[in-house]
Amino acid sequence: MDRIILPITEKQIKDLKIGDEVLLSGVIYTARDQAHKRLVELMKAGKKLPLDLENQIIYYCGPTKTPKGRIIGSCGPTTSSRMDEFTPLLLKAGLRAMIGKGNRSKEVVQAIKKYQGVYFITLAGCGALLASKVRRAKPLAFKSLGPEAIYQLEVKDFPVIVAIDSKGKNIYQMKPQLSER
């Protein structure tokens, strides 16, 4: 299993292949549908974004309420396709990677290839486990959205799998290999 200290580099992205298991350590940002919509609206209006997207990773997640004594509530991935309409523009603006669950549209796969990004998937149904990988969490933007606000997370050994690599290869398009008995 590879370990990547963030921010992720162009070389690291190019070296990743579909199916690679990776542990991420460093800063990632959460954002779901409504936060994506607001980011794109700001971009289209020519306004400054609340975070610099260059070489960053967005995790499609809306953490649950933080229990007393914890850093963050459960923070499992949400379905990535809900962000597909916004993703190509964010990749064009410098976003390098996304973390979520599920397949992506043809347009997103093309944008990942064009802008040399990567799409990671992580463990669905394991929000409590993933929360244990968060060392620090702070709301960063769009706080009125509650759990759908953008949070800055500092993670340690956050487990992901490469689902779409920078060459546009897609784990969801692989044909199952039948083993011989």
PDB file of C-alpha atoms in Angstrom:
ATOM      1  CA  MET A   1       0.000   0.000   0.000  1.00  0.00           C
ATOM      2  CA  ASP A   2       1.357   3.392  -1.021  1.00  0.00           C
ATOM      3  CA  ARG A   3       1.476   6.350   1.331  1.00  0.00           C
ATOM      4  CA  ILE A   4       1.069   9.888   0.035  1.00  0.00           C
ATOM      5  CA  ILE A   5       1.842  12.999   2.054  1.00  0.00           C
ATOM      6  CA  LEU A   6      -0.361  15.827   0.806  1.00  0.00           C
ATOM      7  CA  PRO A   7      -0.496  18.006  -1.175  1.00  0.00           C
ATOM      8  CA  ILE A   8      -0.421  15.412  -3.936  1.00  0.00           C
ATOM      9  CA  THR A   9       2.114  16.017  -6.705  1.00  0.00           C
ATOM     10  CA  GLU A  10       1.756  15.723 -10.460  1.00  0.00           C
ATOM     11  CA  LYS A  11       4.271  12.855 -10.475  1.00  0.00           C
ATOM     12  CA  GLN A  12       2.348  10.951  -7.791  1.00  0.00           C
ATOM     13  CA  ILE A  13      -0.872  11.353  -9.771  1.00  0.00           C
ATOM     14  CA  LYS A  14       0.769  10.117 -12.977  1.00  0.00           C
ATOM     15  CA  ASP A  15       2.210   7.079 -11.165  1.00  0.00           C
ATOM     16  CA  LEU A  16      -1.166   5.985  -9.736  1.00  0.00           C
ATOM     17  CA  LYS A  17      -3.038   3.178 -11.504  1.00  0.00           C
ATOM     18  CA  ILE A  18      -6.611   1.957 -11.067  1.00  0.00           C
ATOM     19  CA  GLY A  19      -6.890  -0.434  -8.153  1.00  0.00           C
ATOM     20  CA  ASP A  20      -3.914   1.061  -6.270  1.00  0.00           C
ATOM     21  CA  GLU A  21      -4.557   1.224  -2.538  1.00  0.00           C
ATOM     22  CA  VAL A  22      -3.269   4.430  -0.960  1.00  0.00           C
ATOM     23  CA  LEU A  23      -3.090   5.984   2.510  1.00  0.00           C
ATOM     24  CA  LEU A  24      -3.382   9.791   2.426  1.00  0.00           C
ATOM     25  CA  SER A  25      -1.940  12.052   5.127  1.00  0.00           C
ATOM     26  CA  GLY A  26      -2.308  15.818   5.173  1.00  0.00           C
ATOM     27  CA  VAL A  27      -5.081  18.302   4.350  1.00  0.00           C
ATOM     28  CA  ILE A  28      -8.219  17.479   2.363  1.00  0.00           C
ATOM     29  CA  TYR A  29     -11.477  19.422   2.055  1.00  0.00           C
ATOM     30  CA  THR A  30     -15.051  18.183   2.323  1.00  0.00           C
ATOM     31  CA  ALA A  31     -17.704  19.440  -0.082  1.00  0.00           C
ATOM     32  CA  ARG A  32     -21.028  18.084  -1.254  1.00  0.00           C
ATOM     33  CA  ASP A  33     -23.656  19.191  -3.787  1.00  0.00           C
ATOM     34  CA  GLN A  34     -24.607  22.576  -2.364  1.00  0.00           C
ATOM     35  CA  ALA A  35     -21.009  23.605  -1.636  1.00  0.00           C
ATOM     36  CA  HIS A  36     -20.039  22.622  -5.193  1.00  0.00           C
ATOM     37  CA  LYS A  37     -22.909  24.678  -6.567  1.00  0.00           C
ATOM     38  CA  ARG A  38     -21.771  27.720  -4.582  1.00  0.00           C
ATOM     39  CA  LEU A  39     -18.130  27.286  -5.650  1.00  0.00           C
ATOM     40  CA  VAL A  40     -19.125  27.160  -9.315  1.00  0.00           C
ATOM     41  CA  GLU A  41     -21.437  30.179  -8.920  1.00  0.00           C
ATOM     42  CA  LEU A  42     -18.530  32.159  -7.400  1.00  0.00           C
ATOM     43  CA  MET A  43     -16.224  31.068 -10.228  1.00  0.00           C
ATOM     44  CA  LYS A  44     -18.738  32.039 -12.922  1.00  0.00           C
ATOM     45  CA  ALA A  45     -19.240  35.436 -11.239  1.00  0.00           C
ATOM     46  CA  GLY A  46     -15.454  35.987 -11.214  1.00  0.00           C
ATOM     47  CA  LYS A  47     -15.345  36.122  -7.418  1.00  0.00           C
ATOM     48  CA  LYS A  48     -12.653  34.804  -5.091  1.00  0.00           C
ATOM     49  CA  LEU A  49     -13.127  31.272  -3.796  1.00  0.00           C
ATOM     50  CA  PRO A  50     -12.954  30.541  -0.042  1.00  0.00           C
ATOM     51  CA  LEU A  51     -10.109  28.086  -0.717  1.00  0.00           C
ATOM     52  CA  ASP A  52      -7.349  27.734  -3.288  1.00  0.00           C
ATOM     53  CA  LEU A  53      -8.216  24.641  -5.340  1.00  0.00           C
ATOM     54  CA  GLU A  54      -4.716  24.274  -6.797  1.00  0.00           C
ATOM     55  CA  ASN A  55      -3.425  20.724  -6.133  1.00  0.00           C
ATOM     56  CA  GLN A  56      -6.144  20.047  -3.553  1.00  0.00           C
ATOM     57  CA  ILE A  57      -8.360  17.054  -2.834  1.00  0.00           C
ATOM     58  CA  ILE A  58     -12.100  17.316  -2.225  1.00  0.00           C
ATOM     59  CA  TYR A  59     -13.795  14.564  -0.227  1.00  0.00           C
ATOM     60  CA  TYR A  60     -17.486  14.151  -1.018  1.00  0.00           C
ATOM     61  CA  CYS A  61     -18.643  14.003   2.562  1.00  0.00           C
ATOM     62  CA  GLY A  62     -20.983  15.731   4.987  1.00  0.00           C
ATOM     63  CA  PRO A  63     -19.818  14.847   8.489  1.00  0.00           C
ATOM     64  CA  THR A  64     -22.460  14.109  11.111  1.00  0.00           C
ATOM     65  CA  LYS A  65     -22.677  16.150  14.305  1.00  0.00           C
ATOM     66  CA  THR A  66     -19.477  15.883  16.325  1.00  0.00           C
ATOM     67  CA  PRO A  67     -19.973  13.909  19.536  1.00  0.00           C
ATOM     68  CA  LYS A  68     -18.567  15.411  22.717  1.00  0.00           C
ATOM     69  CA  GLY A  69     -14.877  14.625  23.086  1.00  0.00           C
ATOM     70  CA  ARG A  70     -14.399  13.742  19.399  1.00  0.00           C
ATOM     71  CA  ILE A  71     -12.750  15.586  16.528  1.00  0.00           C
ATOM     72  CA  ILE A  72     -15.511  14.875  14.014  1.00  0.00           C
ATOM     73  CA  GLY A  73     -18.673  12.840  13.659  1.00  0.00           C
ATOM     74  CA  SER A  74     -19.083   9.965  11.270  1.00  0.00           C
ATOM     75  CA  CYS A  75     -17.672  10.971   7.895  1.00  0.00           C
ATOM     76  CA  GLY A  76     -18.323   8.429   5.188  1.00  0.00           C
ATOM     77  CA  PRO A  77     -18.362   9.166   1.458  1.00  0.00           C
ATOM     78  CA  THR A  78     -21.425  10.276  -0.447  1.00  0.00           C
ATOM     79  CA  THR A  79     -22.360   9.348  -4.011  1.00  0.00           C
ATOM     80  CA  SER A  80     -19.937  11.148  -6.306  1.00  0.00           C
ATOM     81  CA  SER A  81     -22.148  11.389  -9.383  1.00  0.00           C
ATOM     82  CA  ARG A  82     -24.135  14.166  -7.677  1.00  0.00           C
ATOM     83  CA  MET A  83     -21.083  16.408  -8.133  1.00  0.00           C
ATOM     84  CA  ASP A  84     -20.501  15.487 -11.801  1.00  0.00           C
ATOM     85  CA  GLU A  85     -22.032  18.634 -13.290  1.00  0.00           C
ATOM     86  CA  PHE A  86     -19.569  20.794 -11.298  1.00  0.00           C
ATOM     87  CA  THR A  87     -16.421  18.652 -11.437  1.00  0.00           C
ATOM     88  CA  PRO A  88     -14.949  19.544 -14.871  1.00  0.00           C
ATOM     89  CA  LEU A  89     -14.857  23.259 -14.005  1.00  0.00           C
ATOM     90  CA  LEU A  90     -13.240  22.573 -10.621  1.00  0.00           C
ATOM     91  CA  LEU A  91     -10.601  20.360 -12.243  1.00  0.00           C
ATOM     92  CA  LYS A  92      -9.909  23.127 -14.762  1.00  0.00           C
ATOM     93  CA  ALA A  93      -9.409  25.498 -11.790  1.00  0.00           C
ATOM     94  CA  GLY A  94      -6.661  23.261 -10.345  1.00  0.00           C
ATOM     95  CA  LEU A  95      -8.431  20.618  -8.266  1.00  0.00           C
ATOM     96  CA  ARG A  96      -6.302  17.463  -8.505  1.00  0.00           C
ATOM     97  CA  ALA A  97      -8.304  14.719  -6.825  1.00  0.00           C
ATOM     98  CA  MET A  98     -11.698  13.738  -5.490  1.00  0.00           C
ATOM     99  CA  ILE A  99     -12.723  11.091  -2.964  1.00  0.00           C
ATOM    100  CA  GLY A 100     -16.172   9.543  -2.937  1.00  0.00           C
ATOM    101  CA  LYS A 101     -18.081   6.434  -3.893  1.00  0.00           C
ATOM    102  CA  GLY A 102     -19.525   5.172  -7.151  1.00  0.00           C
ATOM    103  CA  ASN A 103     -18.899   5.671 -10.839  1.00  0.00           C
ATOM    104  CA  ARG A 104     -18.489   9.029 -12.617  1.00  0.00           C
ATOM    105  CA  SER A 105     -19.934  10.379 -15.860  1.00  0.00           C
ATOM    106  CA  LYS A 106     -18.117  10.188 -19.184  1.00  0.00           C
ATOM    107  CA  GLU A 107     -17.572  13.981 -18.994  1.00  0.00           C
ATOM    108  CA  VAL A 108     -15.871  13.710 -15.598  1.00  0.00           C
ATOM    109  CA  VAL A 109     -13.630  10.865 -16.788  1.00  0.00           C
ATOM    110  CA  GLN A 110     -12.620  12.999 -19.790  1.00  0.00           C
ATOM    111  CA  ALA A 111     -11.913  15.996 -17.518  1.00  0.00           C
ATOM    112  CA  ILE A 112      -9.814  13.841 -15.150  1.00  0.00           C
ATOM    113  CA  LYS A 113      -7.741  12.743 -18.135  1.00  0.00           C
ATOM    114  CA  LYS A 114      -7.526  16.255 -19.647  1.00  0.00           C
ATOM    115  CA  TYR A 115      -6.486  17.977 -16.415  1.00  0.00           C
ATOM    116  CA  GLN A 116      -4.394  15.053 -15.091  1.00  0.00           C
ATOM    117  CA  GLY A 117      -6.413  14.390 -11.959  1.00  0.00           C
ATOM    118  CA  VAL A 118      -7.395  11.257 -10.076  1.00  0.00           C
ATOM    119  CA  TYR A 119     -10.603   9.940  -8.560  1.00  0.00           C
ATOM    120  CA  PHE A 120     -10.350   7.902  -5.384  1.00  0.00           C
ATOM    121  CA  ILE A 121     -13.053   5.825  -3.765  1.00  0.00           C
ATOM    122  CA  THR A 122     -13.156   4.987  -0.098  1.00  0.00           C
ATOM    123  CA  LEU A 123     -14.978   2.670   2.262  1.00  0.00           C
ATOM    124  CA  ALA A 124     -18.728   3.187   2.078  1.00  0.00           C
ATOM    125  CA  GLY A 125     -20.580   2.330   5.285  1.00  0.00           C
ATOM    126  CA  CYS A 126     -17.454   2.904   7.381  1.00  0.00           C
ATOM    127  CA  GLY A 127     -17.941   6.522   8.453  1.00  0.00           C
ATOM    128  CA  ALA A 128     -16.856   5.857  12.043  1.00  0.00           C
ATOM    129  CA  LEU A 129     -13.652   4.161  10.888  1.00  0.00           C
ATOM    130  CA  LEU A 130     -12.894   7.008   8.490  1.00  0.00           C
ATOM    131  CA  ALA A 131     -13.552   9.539  11.273  1.00  0.00           C
ATOM    132  CA  SER A 132     -10.786   7.858  13.290  1.00  0.00           C
ATOM    133  CA  LYS A 133      -8.344   8.921  10.535  1.00  0.00           C
ATOM    134  CA  VAL A 134      -9.163  12.628  11.032  1.00  0.00           C
ATOM    135  CA  ARG A 135      -6.713  14.474  13.292  1.00  0.00           C
ATOM    136  CA  ARG A 136      -8.225  17.949  12.964  1.00  0.00           C
ATOM    137  CA  ALA A 137     -11.440  19.361  11.488  1.00  0.00           C
ATOM    138  CA  LYS A 138     -12.565  22.942  11.069  1.00  0.00           C
ATOM    139  CA  PRO A 139     -15.418  24.508   9.130  1.00  0.00           C
ATOM    140  CA  LEU A 140     -13.961  26.662   6.371  1.00  0.00           C
ATOM    141  CA  ALA A 141     -16.759  28.020   4.177  1.00  0.00           C
ATOM    142  CA  PHE A 142     -20.523  28.102   3.672  1.00  0.00           C
ATOM    143  CA  LYS A 143     -21.174  27.347   7.355  1.00  0.00           C
ATOM    144  CA  SER A 144     -24.902  27.951   6.836  1.00  0.00           C
ATOM    145  CA  LEU A 145     -24.978  24.621   4.971  1.00  0.00           C
ATOM    146  CA  GLY A 146     -24.343  22.756   8.240  1.00  0.00           C
ATOM    147  CA  PRO A 147     -22.825  19.353   7.519  1.00  0.00           C
ATOM    148  CA  GLU A 148     -22.629  20.275   3.823  1.00  0.00           C
ATOM    149  CA  ALA A 149     -20.309  23.207   4.587  1.00  0.00           C
ATOM    150  CA  ILE A 150     -16.733  22.984   3.382  1.00  0.00           C
ATOM    151  CA  TYR A 151     -14.527  21.581   6.134  1.00  0.00           C
ATOM    152  CA  GLN A 152     -10.758  21.455   6.187  1.00  0.00           C
ATOM    153  CA  LEU A 153      -9.661  18.066   7.486  1.00  0.00           C
ATOM    154  CA  GLU A 154      -6.205  16.988   8.503  1.00  0.00           C
ATOM    155  CA  VAL A 155      -6.055  13.236   7.972  1.00  0.00           C
ATOM    156  CA  LYS A 156      -3.532  10.510   8.781  1.00  0.00           C
ATOM    157  CA  ASP A 157      -3.458   7.260   6.796  1.00  0.00           C
ATOM    158  CA  PHE A 158      -6.862   7.887   5.226  1.00  0.00           C
ATOM    159  CA  PRO A 159      -7.586   4.782   3.075  1.00  0.00           C
ATOM    160  CA  VAL A 160      -8.509   5.233  -0.592  1.00  0.00           C
ATOM    161  CA  ILE A 161      -8.432   3.217  -3.820  1.00  0.00           C
ATOM    162  CA  VAL A 162      -7.723   4.667  -7.263  1.00  0.00           C
ATOM    163  CA  ALA A 163     -10.960   4.308  -9.250  1.00  0.00           C
ATOM    164  CA  ILE A 164     -10.092   6.569 -12.216  1.00  0.00           C
ATOM    165  CA  ASP A 165      -6.460   7.327 -12.988  1.00  0.00           C
ATOM    166  CA  SER A 166      -4.942  10.278 -14.864  1.00  0.00           C
ATOM    167  CA  LYS A 167      -5.029   8.309 -18.127  1.00  0.00           C
ATOM    168  CA  GLY A 168      -8.815   7.928 -17.842  1.00  0.00           C
ATOM    169  CA  LYS A 169      -8.772   4.248 -16.956  1.00  0.00           C
ATOM    170  CA  ASN A 170     -11.845   3.473 -14.890  1.00  0.00           C
ATOM    171  CA  ILE A 171     -12.146   0.635 -12.385  1.00  0.00           C
ATOM    172  CA  TYR A 172     -15.898   0.563 -13.058  1.00  0.00           C
ATOM    173  CA  GLN A 173     -15.231  -0.289 -16.721  1.00  0.00           C
ATOM    174  CA  MET A 174     -13.034  -3.310 -15.980  1.00  0.00           C
ATOM    175  CA  LYS A 175     -14.365  -6.668 -17.025  1.00  0.00           C
ATOM    176  CA  PRO A 176     -14.414  -9.240 -14.232  1.00  0.00           C
ATOM    177  CA  GLN A 177     -11.637 -11.799 -14.511  1.00  0.00           C
ATOM    178  CA  LEU A 178     -12.804 -15.367 -14.087  1.00  0.00           C
ATOM    179  CA  SER A 179     -10.336 -17.547 -12.264  1.00  0.00           C
ATOM    180  CA  GLU A 180      -9.680 -21.051 -13.462  1.00  0.00           C
ATOM    181  CA  ARG A 181     -10.523 -23.850 -11.070  1.00  0.00           C
TER     182      ARG A 181
END
